[in-house]
Short mmCIF file of C-alpha atoms in Angstrom, two decimals:
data_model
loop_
_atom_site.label_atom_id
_atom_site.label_comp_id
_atom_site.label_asym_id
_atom_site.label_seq_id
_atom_site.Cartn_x
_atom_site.Cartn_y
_atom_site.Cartn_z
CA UNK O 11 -14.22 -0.14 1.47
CA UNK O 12 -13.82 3.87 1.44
CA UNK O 13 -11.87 5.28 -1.32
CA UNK O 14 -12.22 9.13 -1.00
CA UNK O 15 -8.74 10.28 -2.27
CA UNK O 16 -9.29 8.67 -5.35
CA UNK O 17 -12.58 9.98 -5.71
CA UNK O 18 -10.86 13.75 -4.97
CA UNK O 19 -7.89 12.75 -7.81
CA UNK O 20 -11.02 12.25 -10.48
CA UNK O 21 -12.51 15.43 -9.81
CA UNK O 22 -8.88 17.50 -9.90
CA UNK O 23 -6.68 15.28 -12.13
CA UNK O 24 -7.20 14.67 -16.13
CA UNK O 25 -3.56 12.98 -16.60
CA UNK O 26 -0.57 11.74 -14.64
CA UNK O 27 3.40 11.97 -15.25
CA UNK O 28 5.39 9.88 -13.64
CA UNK O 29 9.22 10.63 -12.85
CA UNK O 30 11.36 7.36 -12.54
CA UNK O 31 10.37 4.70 -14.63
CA UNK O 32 12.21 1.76 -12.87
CA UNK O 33 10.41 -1.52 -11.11
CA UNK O 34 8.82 1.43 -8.33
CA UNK O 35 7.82 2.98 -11.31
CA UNK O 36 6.23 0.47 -12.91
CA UNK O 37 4.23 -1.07 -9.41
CA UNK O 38 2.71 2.75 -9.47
CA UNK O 39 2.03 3.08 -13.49
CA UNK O 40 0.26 -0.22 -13.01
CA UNK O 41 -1.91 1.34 -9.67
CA UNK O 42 -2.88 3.92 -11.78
CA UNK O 43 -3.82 2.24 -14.97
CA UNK O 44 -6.28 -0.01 -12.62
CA UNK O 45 -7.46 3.09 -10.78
CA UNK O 46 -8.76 4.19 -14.61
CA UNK O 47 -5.94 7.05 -14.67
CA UNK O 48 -4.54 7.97 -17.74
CA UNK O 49 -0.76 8.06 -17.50
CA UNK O 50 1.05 10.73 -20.18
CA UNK O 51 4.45 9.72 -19.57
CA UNK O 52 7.44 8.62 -17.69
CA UNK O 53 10.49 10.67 -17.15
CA UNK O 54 13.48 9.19 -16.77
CA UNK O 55 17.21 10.18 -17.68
CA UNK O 56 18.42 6.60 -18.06
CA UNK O 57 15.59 4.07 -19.19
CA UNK O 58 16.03 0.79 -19.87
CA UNK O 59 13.18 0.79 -22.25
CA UNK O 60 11.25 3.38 -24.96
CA UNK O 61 7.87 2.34 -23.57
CA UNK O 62 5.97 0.79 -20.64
CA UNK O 63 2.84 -0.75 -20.66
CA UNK O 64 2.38 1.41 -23.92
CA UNK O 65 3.13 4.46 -22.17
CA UNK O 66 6.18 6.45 -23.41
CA UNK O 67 9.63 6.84 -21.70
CA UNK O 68 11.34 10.23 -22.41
CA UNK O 69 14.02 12.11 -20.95
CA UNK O 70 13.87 15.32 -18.43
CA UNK O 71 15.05 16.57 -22.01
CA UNK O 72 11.92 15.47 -24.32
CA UNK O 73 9.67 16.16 -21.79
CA UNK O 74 7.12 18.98 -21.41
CA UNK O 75 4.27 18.50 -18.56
CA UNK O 76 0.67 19.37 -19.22
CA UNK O 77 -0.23 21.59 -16.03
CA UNK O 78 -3.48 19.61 -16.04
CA UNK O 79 -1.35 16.28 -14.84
CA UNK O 80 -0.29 15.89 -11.56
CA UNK O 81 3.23 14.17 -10.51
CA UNK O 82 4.09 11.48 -8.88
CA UNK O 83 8.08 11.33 -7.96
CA UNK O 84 8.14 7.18 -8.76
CA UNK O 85 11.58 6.13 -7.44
CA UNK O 86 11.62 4.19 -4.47
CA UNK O 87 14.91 5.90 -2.56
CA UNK O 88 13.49 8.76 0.18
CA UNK O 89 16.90 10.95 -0.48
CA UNK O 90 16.13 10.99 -3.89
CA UNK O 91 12.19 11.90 -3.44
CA UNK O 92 12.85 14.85 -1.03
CA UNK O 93 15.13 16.03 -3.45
CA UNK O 94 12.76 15.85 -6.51
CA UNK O 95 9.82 17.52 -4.05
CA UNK O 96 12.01 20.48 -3.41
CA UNK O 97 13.12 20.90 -7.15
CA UNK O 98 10.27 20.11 -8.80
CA UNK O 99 7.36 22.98 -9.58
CA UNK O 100 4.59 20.90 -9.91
CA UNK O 101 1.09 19.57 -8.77
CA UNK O 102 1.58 16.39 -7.03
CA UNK O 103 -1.16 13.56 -6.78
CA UNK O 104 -1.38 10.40 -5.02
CA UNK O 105 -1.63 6.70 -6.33
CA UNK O 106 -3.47 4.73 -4.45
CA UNK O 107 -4.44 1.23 -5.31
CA UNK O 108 -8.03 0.13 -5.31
CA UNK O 109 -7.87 -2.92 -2.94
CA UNK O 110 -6.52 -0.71 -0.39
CA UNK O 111 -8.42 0.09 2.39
CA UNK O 112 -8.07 3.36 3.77
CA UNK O 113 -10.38 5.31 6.42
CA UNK O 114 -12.13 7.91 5.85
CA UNK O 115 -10.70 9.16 8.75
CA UNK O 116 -7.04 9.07 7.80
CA UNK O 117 -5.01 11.91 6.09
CA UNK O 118 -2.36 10.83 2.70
CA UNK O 119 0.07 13.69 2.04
CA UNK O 120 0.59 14.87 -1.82
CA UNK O 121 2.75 12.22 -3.69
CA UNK O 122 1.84 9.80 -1.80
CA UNK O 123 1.52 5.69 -3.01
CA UNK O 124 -0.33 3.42 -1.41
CA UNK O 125 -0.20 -0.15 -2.79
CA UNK O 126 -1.97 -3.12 -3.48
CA UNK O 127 -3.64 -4.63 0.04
CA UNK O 128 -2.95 -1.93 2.35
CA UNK O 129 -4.88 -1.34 5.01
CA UNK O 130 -4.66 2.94 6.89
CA UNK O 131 -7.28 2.85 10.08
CA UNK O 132 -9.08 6.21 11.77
CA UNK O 133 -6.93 8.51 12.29
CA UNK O 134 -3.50 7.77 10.90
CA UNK O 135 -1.55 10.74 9.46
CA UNK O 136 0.60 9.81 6.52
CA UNK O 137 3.33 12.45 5.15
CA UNK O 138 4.25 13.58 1.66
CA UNK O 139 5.67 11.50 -0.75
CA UNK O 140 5.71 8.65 1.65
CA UNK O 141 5.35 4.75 0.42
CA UNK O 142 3.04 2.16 1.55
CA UNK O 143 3.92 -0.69 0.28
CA UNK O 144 2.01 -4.02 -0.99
CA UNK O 145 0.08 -5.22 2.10
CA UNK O 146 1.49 -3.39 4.82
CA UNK O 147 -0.74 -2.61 8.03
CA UNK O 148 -0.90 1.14 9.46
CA UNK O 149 -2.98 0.74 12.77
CA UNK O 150 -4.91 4.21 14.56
CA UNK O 151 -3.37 6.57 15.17
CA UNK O 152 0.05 5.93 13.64
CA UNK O 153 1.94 8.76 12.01
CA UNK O 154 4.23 8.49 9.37
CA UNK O 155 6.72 11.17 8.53
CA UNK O 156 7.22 13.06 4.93
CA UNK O 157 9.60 10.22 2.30
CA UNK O 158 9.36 7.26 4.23
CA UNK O 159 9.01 3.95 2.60
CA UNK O 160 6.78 1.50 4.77
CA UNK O 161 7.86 -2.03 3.32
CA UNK O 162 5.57 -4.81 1.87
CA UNK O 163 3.77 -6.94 4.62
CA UNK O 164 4.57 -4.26 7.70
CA UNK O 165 2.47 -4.05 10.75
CA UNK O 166 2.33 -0.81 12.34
CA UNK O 167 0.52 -1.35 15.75
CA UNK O 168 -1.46 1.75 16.76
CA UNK O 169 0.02 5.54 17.65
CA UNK O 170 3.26 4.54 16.11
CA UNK O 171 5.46 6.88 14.96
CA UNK O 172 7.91 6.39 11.83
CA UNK O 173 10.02 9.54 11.55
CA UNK O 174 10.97 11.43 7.99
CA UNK O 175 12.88 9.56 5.69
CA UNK O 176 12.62 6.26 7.38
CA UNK O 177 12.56 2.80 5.56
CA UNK O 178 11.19 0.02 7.59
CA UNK O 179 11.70 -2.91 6.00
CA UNK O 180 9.97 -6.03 4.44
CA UNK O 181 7.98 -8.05 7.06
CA UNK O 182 8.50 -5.79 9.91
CA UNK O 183 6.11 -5.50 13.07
CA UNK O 184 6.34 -2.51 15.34
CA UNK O 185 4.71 -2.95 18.54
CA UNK O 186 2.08 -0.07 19.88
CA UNK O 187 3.56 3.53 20.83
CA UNK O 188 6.48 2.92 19.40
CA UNK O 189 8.20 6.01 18.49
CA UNK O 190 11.12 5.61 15.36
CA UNK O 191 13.37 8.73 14.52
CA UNK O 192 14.12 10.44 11.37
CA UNK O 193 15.82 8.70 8.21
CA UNK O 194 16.33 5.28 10.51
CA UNK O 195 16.78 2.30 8.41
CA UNK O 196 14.85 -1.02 9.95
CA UNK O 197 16.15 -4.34 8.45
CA UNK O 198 13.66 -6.68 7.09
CA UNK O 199 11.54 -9.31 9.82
CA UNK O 200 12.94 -6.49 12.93
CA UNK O 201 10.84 -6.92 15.66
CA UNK O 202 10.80 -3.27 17.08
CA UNK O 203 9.60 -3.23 20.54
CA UNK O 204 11.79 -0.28 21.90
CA UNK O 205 12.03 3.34 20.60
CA UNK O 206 14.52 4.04 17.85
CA UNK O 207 16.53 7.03 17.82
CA UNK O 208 17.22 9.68 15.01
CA UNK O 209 19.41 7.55 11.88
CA UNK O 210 19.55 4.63 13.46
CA UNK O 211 20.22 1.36 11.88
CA UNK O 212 17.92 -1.86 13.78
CA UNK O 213 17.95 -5.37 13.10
CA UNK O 214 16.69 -8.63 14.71
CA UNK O 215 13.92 -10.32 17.52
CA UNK O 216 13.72 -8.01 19.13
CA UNK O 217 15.01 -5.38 17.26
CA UNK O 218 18.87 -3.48 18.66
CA UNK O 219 20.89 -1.00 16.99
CA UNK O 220 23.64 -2.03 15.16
CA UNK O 221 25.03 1.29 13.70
CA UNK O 222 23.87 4.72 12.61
CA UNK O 223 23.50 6.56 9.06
CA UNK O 224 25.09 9.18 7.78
CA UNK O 225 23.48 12.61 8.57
CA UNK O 226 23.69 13.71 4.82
CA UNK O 227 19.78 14.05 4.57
#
């Protein structure tokens, strides 16, 4: 199993902070804490909580980041991520879980979280502040756009393409060469077997548009 971005985080990384501190948040503290990262705090505007997993909860207010730690923008909606990335001036990191698998041949953008089980082969390309979530397959060659959320238990067949922004959801398989557009939305168990344009909205075996999003991104 090769782990070299972990092995890069050690070398440039004392602490994390972590901004969002809902369940997302909480799936990434934990990655961390069994990576053997020490996590300083989580920032977030409305928590639920004071602590988690004995790790403080403070407010954009209370806060003030060591510029030793690096960031990790821990909310699960895209819109909201971009948003953060652009506002934020900060050193991003990457949270990668250590029963994931990932190739020394494949590229993680900064901010990136990669989840328990996944598996990244040769030459995939993943963007910035993308998520991989819990078991999801990226094949060769694949390349997954900046903020997009791959969903638990995806399959990504080789030299896919998932555009910016776009969530593919729970238990989804995409068949090779598949190319998906910008901030697309793919309903959970889709069976994608065709191209899917810019915003779309796809559901179903196989996989047809059923509307479009909004172009607000």
């Amino acid at each position: 199993m090769l782990q070299m971005q972990p092995q890069l985080n050690r070398l440039m990384v004392t602490k994390f902070t972590l901004f969002g501190a809902s369940g997302h948040g909480k799936v990434i503290l934990d990655i961390l804490q069994t990576a053997g990262f020490e996590v300083s705090a989580l920032i977030d505007d409305n928590p639920k909580q004071a602590e988690l997993f004995d790790v403080p909860i403070l407010n954009s207010s209370q806060s003030v980041l060591n510029p030793t730690d690096a960031v990790i923008i821990s909310i699960g909606n895209n819109k909201v991520r971009k948003r953060l990335a652009t506002e934020l001036p900060v050193h991003f990191g990457k949270a990668i879980h250590p029963s994931a698998i990932i190739s020394k041949q494949a590229f993680l953008g900064e901010g990136t979280v990669v989840m328990a089980g996944v598996l990244v082969n040769p030459s995939a390309q993943i963007g910035r502040h993308c998520i991989l979530n819990t078991g999801a397959i990226i094949e060769h060659d694949c390349q997954i756009g900046d903020f997009a959320h791959v969903s638990p238990g995806v399959s990504l067949a080789g030299n896919v393409i998932v555009g910016e922004g776009t969530h593919v959801g729970i238990g989804t398989s995409v068949i090779q060469g598949i190319k998906i557009g910008k901030w697309a939305t793919i309903g959970a168990g889709t069976v994608v077997i065709h191209d899917v344009p810019d915003y779309a909205v796809v559901v179903g075996i196989p996989g047809k548009i059923i509307k479009y999003n909004q172009h607000d991104e």
